Coordinates of C-alpha atoms in Angstrom, one line a residue:
X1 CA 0.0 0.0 0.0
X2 CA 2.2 2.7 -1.1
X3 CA -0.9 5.4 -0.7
X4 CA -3.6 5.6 1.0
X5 CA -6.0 8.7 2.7
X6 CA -4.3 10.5 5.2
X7 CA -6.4 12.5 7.8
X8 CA -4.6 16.0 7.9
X9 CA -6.7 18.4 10.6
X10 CA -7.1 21.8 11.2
X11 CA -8.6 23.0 14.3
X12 CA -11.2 24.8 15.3
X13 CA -9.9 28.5 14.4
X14 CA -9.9 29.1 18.1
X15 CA -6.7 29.7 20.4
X16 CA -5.1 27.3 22.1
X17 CA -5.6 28.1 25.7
X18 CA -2.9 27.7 28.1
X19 CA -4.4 24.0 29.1
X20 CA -3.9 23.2 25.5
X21 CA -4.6 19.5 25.9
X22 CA -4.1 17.5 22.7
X23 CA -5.0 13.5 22.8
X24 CA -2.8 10.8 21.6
X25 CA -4.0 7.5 20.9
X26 CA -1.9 4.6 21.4
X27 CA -1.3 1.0 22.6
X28 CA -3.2 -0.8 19.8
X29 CA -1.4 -3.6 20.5
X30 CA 0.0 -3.8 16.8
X31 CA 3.2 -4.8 15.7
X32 CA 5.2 -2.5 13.0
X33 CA 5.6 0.9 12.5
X34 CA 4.1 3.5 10.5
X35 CA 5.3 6.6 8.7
X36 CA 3.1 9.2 7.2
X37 CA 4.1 12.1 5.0
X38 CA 0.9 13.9 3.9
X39 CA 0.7 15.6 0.7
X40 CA -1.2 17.8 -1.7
X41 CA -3.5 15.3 -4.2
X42 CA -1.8 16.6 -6.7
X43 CA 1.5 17.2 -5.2
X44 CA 4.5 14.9 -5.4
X45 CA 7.0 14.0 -3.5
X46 CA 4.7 15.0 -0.5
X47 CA 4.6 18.6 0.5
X48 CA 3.8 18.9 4.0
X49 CA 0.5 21.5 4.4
X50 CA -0.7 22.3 7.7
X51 CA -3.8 25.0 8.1
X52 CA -2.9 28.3 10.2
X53 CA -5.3 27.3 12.5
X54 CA -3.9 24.0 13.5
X55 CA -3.2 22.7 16.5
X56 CA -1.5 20.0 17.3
X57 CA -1.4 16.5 16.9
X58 CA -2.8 12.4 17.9
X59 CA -0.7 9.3 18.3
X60 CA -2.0 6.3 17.1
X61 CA 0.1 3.3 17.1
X62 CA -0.8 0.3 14.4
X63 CA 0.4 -1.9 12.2
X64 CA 0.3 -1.5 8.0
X65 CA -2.9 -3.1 7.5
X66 CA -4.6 -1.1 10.0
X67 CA -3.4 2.2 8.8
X68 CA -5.8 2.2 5.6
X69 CA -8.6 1.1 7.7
X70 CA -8.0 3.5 10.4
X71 CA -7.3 6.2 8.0
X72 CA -10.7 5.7 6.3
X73 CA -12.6 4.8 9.5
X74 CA -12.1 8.6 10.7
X75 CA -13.5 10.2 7.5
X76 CA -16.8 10.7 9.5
X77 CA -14.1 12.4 12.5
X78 CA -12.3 14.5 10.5
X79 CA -12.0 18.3 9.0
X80 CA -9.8 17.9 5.7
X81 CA -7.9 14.7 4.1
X82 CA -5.0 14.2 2.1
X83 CA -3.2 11.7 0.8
X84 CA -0.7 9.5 2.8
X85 CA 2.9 8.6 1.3
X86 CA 4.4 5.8 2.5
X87 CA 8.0 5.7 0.2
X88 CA 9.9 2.6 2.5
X89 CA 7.9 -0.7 3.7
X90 CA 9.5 -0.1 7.4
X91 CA 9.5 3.2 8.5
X92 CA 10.5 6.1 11.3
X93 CA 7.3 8.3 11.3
X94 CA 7.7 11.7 9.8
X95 CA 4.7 14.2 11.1
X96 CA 3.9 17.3 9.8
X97 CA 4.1 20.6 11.9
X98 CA 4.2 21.4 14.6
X99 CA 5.9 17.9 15.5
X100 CA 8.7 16.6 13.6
X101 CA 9.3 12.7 13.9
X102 CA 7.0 10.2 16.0
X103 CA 7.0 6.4 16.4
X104 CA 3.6 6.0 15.6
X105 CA 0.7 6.6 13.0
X106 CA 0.3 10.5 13.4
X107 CA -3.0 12.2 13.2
X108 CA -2.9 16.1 13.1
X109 CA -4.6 18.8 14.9
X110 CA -7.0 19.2 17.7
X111 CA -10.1 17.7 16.2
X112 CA -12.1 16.1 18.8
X113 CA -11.0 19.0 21.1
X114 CA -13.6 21.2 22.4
X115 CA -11.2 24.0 22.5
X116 CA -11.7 27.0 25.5
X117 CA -12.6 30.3 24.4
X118 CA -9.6 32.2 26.5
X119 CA -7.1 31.1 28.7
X120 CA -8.7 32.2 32.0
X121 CA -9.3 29.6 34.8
X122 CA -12.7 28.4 35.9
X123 CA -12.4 29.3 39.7
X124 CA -16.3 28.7 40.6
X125 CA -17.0 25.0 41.2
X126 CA -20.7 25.5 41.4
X127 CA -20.5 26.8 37.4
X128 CA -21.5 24.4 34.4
X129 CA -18.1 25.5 33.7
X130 CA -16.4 23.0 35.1
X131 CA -17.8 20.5 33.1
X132 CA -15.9 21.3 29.7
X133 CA -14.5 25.1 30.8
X134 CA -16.0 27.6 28.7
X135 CA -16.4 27.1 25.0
X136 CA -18.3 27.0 21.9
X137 CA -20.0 24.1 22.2
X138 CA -19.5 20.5 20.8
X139 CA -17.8 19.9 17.9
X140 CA -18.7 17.6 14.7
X141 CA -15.9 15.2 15.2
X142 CA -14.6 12.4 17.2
X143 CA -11.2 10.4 18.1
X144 CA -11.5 6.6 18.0
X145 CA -10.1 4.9 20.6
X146 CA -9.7 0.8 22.0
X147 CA -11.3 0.1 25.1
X148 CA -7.7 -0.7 27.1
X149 CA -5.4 1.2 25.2
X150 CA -3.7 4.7 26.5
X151 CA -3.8 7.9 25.6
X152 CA -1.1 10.7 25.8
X153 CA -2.7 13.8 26.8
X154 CA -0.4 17.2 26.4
X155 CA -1.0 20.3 28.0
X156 CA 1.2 23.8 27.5
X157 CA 1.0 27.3 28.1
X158 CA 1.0 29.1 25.1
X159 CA -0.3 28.8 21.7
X160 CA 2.0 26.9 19.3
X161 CA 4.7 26.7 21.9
X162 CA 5.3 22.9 22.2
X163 CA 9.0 23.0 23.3
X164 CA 10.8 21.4 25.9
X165 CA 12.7 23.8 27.0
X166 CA 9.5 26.1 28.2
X167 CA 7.5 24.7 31.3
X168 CA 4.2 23.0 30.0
X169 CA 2.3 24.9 32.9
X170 CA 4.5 27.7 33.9
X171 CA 4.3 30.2 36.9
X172 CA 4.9 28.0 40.1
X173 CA 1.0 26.6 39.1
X174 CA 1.6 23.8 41.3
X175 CA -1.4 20.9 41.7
X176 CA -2.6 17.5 40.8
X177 CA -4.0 16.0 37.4
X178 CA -6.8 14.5 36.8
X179 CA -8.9 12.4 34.0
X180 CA -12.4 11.5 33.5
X181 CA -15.0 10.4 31.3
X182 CA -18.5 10.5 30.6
X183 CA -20.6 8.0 28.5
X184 CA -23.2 9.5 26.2
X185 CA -25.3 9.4 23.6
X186 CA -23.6 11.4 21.1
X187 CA -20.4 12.9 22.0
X188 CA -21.1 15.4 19.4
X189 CA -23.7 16.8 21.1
X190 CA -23.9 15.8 24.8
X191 CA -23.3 18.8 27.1
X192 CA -21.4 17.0 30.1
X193 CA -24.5 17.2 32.5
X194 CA -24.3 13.2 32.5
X195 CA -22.7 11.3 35.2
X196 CA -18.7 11.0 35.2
X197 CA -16.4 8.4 36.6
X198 CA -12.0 9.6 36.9
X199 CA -10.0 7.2 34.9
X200 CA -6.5 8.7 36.0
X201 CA -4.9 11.1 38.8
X202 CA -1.4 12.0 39.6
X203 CA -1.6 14.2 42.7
X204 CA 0.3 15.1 45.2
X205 CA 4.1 13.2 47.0
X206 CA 5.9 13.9 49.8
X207 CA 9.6 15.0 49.0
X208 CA 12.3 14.5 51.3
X209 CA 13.5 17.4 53.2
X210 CA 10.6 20.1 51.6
X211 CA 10.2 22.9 53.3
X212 CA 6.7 23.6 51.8
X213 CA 4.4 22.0 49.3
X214 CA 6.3 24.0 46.7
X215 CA 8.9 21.9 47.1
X216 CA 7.2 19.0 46.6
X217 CA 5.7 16.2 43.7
X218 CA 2.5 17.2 42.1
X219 CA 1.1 16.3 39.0
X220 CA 1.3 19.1 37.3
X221 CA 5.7 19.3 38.0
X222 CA 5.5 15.7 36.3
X223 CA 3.5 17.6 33.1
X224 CA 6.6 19.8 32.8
X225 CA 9.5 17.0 33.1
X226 CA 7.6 15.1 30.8
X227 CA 7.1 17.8 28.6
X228 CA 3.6 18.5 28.7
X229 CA 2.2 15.1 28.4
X230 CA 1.0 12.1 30.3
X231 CA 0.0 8.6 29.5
X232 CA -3.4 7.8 30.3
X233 CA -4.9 3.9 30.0
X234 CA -8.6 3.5 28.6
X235 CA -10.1 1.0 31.2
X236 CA -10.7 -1.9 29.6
X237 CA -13.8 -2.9 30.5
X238 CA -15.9 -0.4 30.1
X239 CA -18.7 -0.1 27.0
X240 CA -18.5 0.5 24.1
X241 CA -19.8 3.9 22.5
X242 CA -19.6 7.3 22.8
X243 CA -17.6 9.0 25.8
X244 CA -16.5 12.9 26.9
X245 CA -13.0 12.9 28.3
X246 CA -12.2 15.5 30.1
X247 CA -8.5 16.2 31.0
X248 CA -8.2 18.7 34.4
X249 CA -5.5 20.9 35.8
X250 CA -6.1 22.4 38.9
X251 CA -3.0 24.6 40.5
X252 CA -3.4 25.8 43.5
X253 CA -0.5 28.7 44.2
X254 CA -3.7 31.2 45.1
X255 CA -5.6 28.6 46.4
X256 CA -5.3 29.8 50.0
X257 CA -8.6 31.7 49.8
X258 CA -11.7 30.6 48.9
X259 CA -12.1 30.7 45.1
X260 CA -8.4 30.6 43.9
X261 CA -8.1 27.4 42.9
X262 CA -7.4 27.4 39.3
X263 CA -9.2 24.7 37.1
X264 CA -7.7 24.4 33.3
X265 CA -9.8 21.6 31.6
X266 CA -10.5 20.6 28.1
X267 CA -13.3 18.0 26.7
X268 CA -12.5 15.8 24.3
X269 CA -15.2 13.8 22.2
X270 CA -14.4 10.1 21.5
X271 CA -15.7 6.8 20.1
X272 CA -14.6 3.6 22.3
X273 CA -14.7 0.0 20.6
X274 CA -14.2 -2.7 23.1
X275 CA -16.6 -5.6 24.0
X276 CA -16.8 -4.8 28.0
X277 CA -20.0 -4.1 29.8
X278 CA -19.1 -2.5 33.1
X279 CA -20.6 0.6 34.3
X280 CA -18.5 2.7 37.0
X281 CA -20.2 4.9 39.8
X282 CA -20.5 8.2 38.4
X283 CA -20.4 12.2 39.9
X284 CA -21.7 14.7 38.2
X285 CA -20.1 18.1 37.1
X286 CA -21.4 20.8 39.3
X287 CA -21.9 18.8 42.4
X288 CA -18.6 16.8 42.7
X289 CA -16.6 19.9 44.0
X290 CA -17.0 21.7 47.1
X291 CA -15.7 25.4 47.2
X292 CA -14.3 24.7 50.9
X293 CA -12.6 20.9 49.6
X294 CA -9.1 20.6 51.8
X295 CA -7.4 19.6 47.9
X296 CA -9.3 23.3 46.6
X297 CA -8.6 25.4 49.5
X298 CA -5.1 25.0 50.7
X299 CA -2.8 26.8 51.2
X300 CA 0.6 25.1 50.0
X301 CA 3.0 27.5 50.6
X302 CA 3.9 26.4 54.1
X303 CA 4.8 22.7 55.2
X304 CA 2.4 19.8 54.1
X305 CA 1.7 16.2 55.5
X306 CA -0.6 15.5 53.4
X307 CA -3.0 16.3 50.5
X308 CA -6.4 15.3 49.6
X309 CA -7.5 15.1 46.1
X310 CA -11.0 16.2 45.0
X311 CA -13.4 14.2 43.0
X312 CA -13.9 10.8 43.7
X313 CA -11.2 7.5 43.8
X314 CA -9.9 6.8 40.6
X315 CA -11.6 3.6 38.8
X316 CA -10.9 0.5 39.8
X317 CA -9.8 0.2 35.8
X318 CA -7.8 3.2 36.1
X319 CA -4.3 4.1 36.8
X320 CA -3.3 6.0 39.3
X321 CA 0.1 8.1 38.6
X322 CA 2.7 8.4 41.3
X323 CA 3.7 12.4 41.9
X324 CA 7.7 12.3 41.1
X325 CA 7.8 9.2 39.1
X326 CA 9.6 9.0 36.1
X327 CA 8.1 9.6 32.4
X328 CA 7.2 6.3 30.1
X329 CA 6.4 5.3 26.9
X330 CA 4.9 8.1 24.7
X331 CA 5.7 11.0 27.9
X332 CA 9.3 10.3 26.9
X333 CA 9.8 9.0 23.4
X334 CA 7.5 11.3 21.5
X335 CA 9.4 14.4 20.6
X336 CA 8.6 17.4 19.2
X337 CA 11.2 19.2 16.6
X338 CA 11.2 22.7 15.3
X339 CA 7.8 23.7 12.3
X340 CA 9.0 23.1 8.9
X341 CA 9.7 26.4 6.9
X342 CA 7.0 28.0 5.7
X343 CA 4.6 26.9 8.6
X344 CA 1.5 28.9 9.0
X345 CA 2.6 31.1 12.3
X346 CA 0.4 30.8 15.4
X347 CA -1.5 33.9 17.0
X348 CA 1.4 35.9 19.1
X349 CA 1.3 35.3 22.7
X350 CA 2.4 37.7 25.3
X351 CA 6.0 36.0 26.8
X352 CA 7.5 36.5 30.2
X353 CA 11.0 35.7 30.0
X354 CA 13.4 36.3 32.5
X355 CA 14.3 39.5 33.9
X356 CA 13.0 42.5 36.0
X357 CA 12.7 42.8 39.6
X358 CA 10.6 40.1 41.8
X359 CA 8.2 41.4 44.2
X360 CA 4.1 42.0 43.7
X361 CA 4.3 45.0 41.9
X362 CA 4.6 46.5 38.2
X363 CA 7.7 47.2 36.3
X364 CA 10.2 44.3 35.2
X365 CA 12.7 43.6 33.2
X366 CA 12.5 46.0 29.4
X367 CA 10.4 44.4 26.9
X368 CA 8.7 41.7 28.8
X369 CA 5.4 41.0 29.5
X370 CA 3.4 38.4 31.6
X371 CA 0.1 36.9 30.1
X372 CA -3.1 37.1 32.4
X373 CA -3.2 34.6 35.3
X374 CA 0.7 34.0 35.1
X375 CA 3.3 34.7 37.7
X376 CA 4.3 38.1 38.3
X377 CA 5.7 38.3 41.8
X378 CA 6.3 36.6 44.7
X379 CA 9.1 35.7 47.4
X380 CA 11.9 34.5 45.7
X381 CA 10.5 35.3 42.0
X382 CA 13.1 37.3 39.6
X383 CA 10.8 36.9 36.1
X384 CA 8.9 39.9 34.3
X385 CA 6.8 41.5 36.4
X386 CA 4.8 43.6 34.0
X387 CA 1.5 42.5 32.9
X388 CA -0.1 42.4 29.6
X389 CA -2.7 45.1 28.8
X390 CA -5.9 44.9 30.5
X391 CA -4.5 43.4 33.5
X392 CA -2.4 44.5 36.4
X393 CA 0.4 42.1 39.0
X394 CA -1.7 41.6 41.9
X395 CA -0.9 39.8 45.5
X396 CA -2.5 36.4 45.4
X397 CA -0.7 34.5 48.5
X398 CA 1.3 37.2 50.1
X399 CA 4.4 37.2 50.2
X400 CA 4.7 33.9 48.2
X401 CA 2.6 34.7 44.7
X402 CA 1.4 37.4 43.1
X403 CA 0.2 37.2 39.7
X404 CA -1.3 39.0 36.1
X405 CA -5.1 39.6 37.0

């Protein structure tokens, strides 16, 4: 099969927020590699095309004779196709902007992603909000996934940015991970007010010798060692059909008051195939969160002995993540390389680079500024301290964090 349909997708013309989560769908269980090089229909050797609006990529390991079938099976999940060009019979996998080589079948751009509308935080637990964040509503298209495979989900701050060498989730935004789904109906048009059941959490560890809980594990420290992303396993034995995943941040720097725990969360709409039949206990989205939770309002700028994670126990199908552990499989192998010339550039982004004074207040170093909800002060904090427009460096968790607001 030397070419075949190759799904290429843009996204939804929106930003992507700062809890840009793009899925990855591995672990098919398939021997052999796959390399993709998509192309014009009319274009040869392939010409790699990416829309301006795209946003990232999918993983999805599988063997030769699956890729056709796969390729085809996601026509009804899919915003544009082109072709696939597959020159050698074994392969390295070459993926178009903004990643540059995978070991897996490569699907582009955020299309199952129900994309936020800004970057802002949902800080009210009680709001339908923290179902999906705030967005535009479903979208037409859906990832398939096995029932027992794992997903990569990968999270960064700014739009386009996918490097290692930036934090993934930046400003000391300190707090534990979590992922859950939701069966429904139609995942392309369900608004989350179903019950959901959490699939995967990596919280909070102990680390010897801390001095505060900034010093120790939390989930979202292992999304920036492992460069943004996190393997996530599908339970196994759950039913076929339609599902909302929803992939949840929550840092907790201003969380020492009531309201400023910070939620990032994206939806994503899939399609399961597996034959299992098990229903997991569900919550429901408002309702599972208390304002006044211990894991929501805490203050983990002094010494902690322990931390309680909201929501309810992870699935007895799930995984649970350690806080500290090591990155594996797709967290450490899939890389990202540098756009291609002649990439469509993403929306600027306001950047905070180094420099300026630390403190709460305004000022900084010349020519920086920090985004909204990102670090601009604090005890110990020597980044740019002057905030984007419309927003000003406010005290959050005196003297420890002050930030854009």
């Amino acid at each position: 099969m030397a070419r075949s349909d190759c799904t290429e997708f843009s996204g939804s013309g929106r930003p992507l927020i700062t809890i840009g989560w793009l899925i990855a769908l591995r672990g098919l269980g398939l021997p052999g590699e796959a390399v993709l090089l998509c192309s014009s229909a009319r274009t040869r050797p392939p010409q790699m095309r990416q829309q301006k609006t795209s946003h990232g990529i999918a993983h999805v390991g599988g063997a030769r004779c699956l890729l056709y079938k796969t390729a085809r099976a996601a026509q009804g999940g899919c915003y544009t196709f082109s072709q696939l060009w597959r020159p050698w019979p074994r392969e390295r996998c070459w993926a178009m902007p903004p990643s540059s080589s995978f070991g897996n079948f490569a699907i582009h751009g955020s299309q199952c992603a129900r994309l936020p509308l800004s970057n802002s935080p949902v800080t009210n637990v009680a709001s339908n909000d923290i179902r999906c964040n705030a967005n535009s509503g479903p979208v037409g298209r859906k990832c398939a996934v096995n029932a027992g495979s794992t997903v990569t989900v990968e999270m960064h701050q700014q739009n386009g940015d996918r490097s290692c060498s930036n934090e993934a989730i930046g400003g000391a935004h300190y707090g534990p991970v979590a992922v859950y789904l939701s069966k429904v109906d139609n995942a392309a048009t369900s608004d989350g007010s179903g019950g959901w059941f959490k699939i995967f959490e990596d919280s909070w560890a102990k680390k010897t010798g801390s001095g505060s809980g900034d010093d120790d594990y939390w989930g979202t420290k292992d999304l920036n060692t492992c460069c943004g992303k996190m393997n996530v396993k599908i339970p196994s034995d759950i039913a076929s059909g339609d599902y909302l995943l929803r992939a949840e941040a929550l840092a907790l720097h201003a969380a020492g008051s009531s309201g400023g725990g910070q939620f990032y969360i994206t939806c994503y709409q899939i399609t399961v195939a597996g034959s299992g039949s098990a229903s997991p206990a569900t919550v429901r989205f408002p309702g599972a969160f208390a304002q006044n939770h211990p894991g929501i309002l805490v203050n983990i700028h002094s010494a902690m002995s322990g931390y309680s994670m909201p929501g309810p126990a992870v699935y007895s199908g799930g995984t649970t993540k350690a806080a500290g552990s090591a990155c594996a499989g797709c967290e450490s192998t899939c890389k990202v390389g540098s756009s291609p010339v002649g990439t469509a550039p993403s929306t600027p982004q306001p950047s905070s680079p180094a420099g300026g004074g630390g403190g709460g207040g305004g000022g900084g170093g010349s020519g920086c500024t920090v985004a909204k909800y990102q670090q601009c002060g604090g005890q110990g904090y020597t980044g740019c301290t002057t905030c984007a427009a419309g927003s000003t460096c406010k005290d959050v968790s005196p003297p420890f964090y002050s930030q854009c607001s």
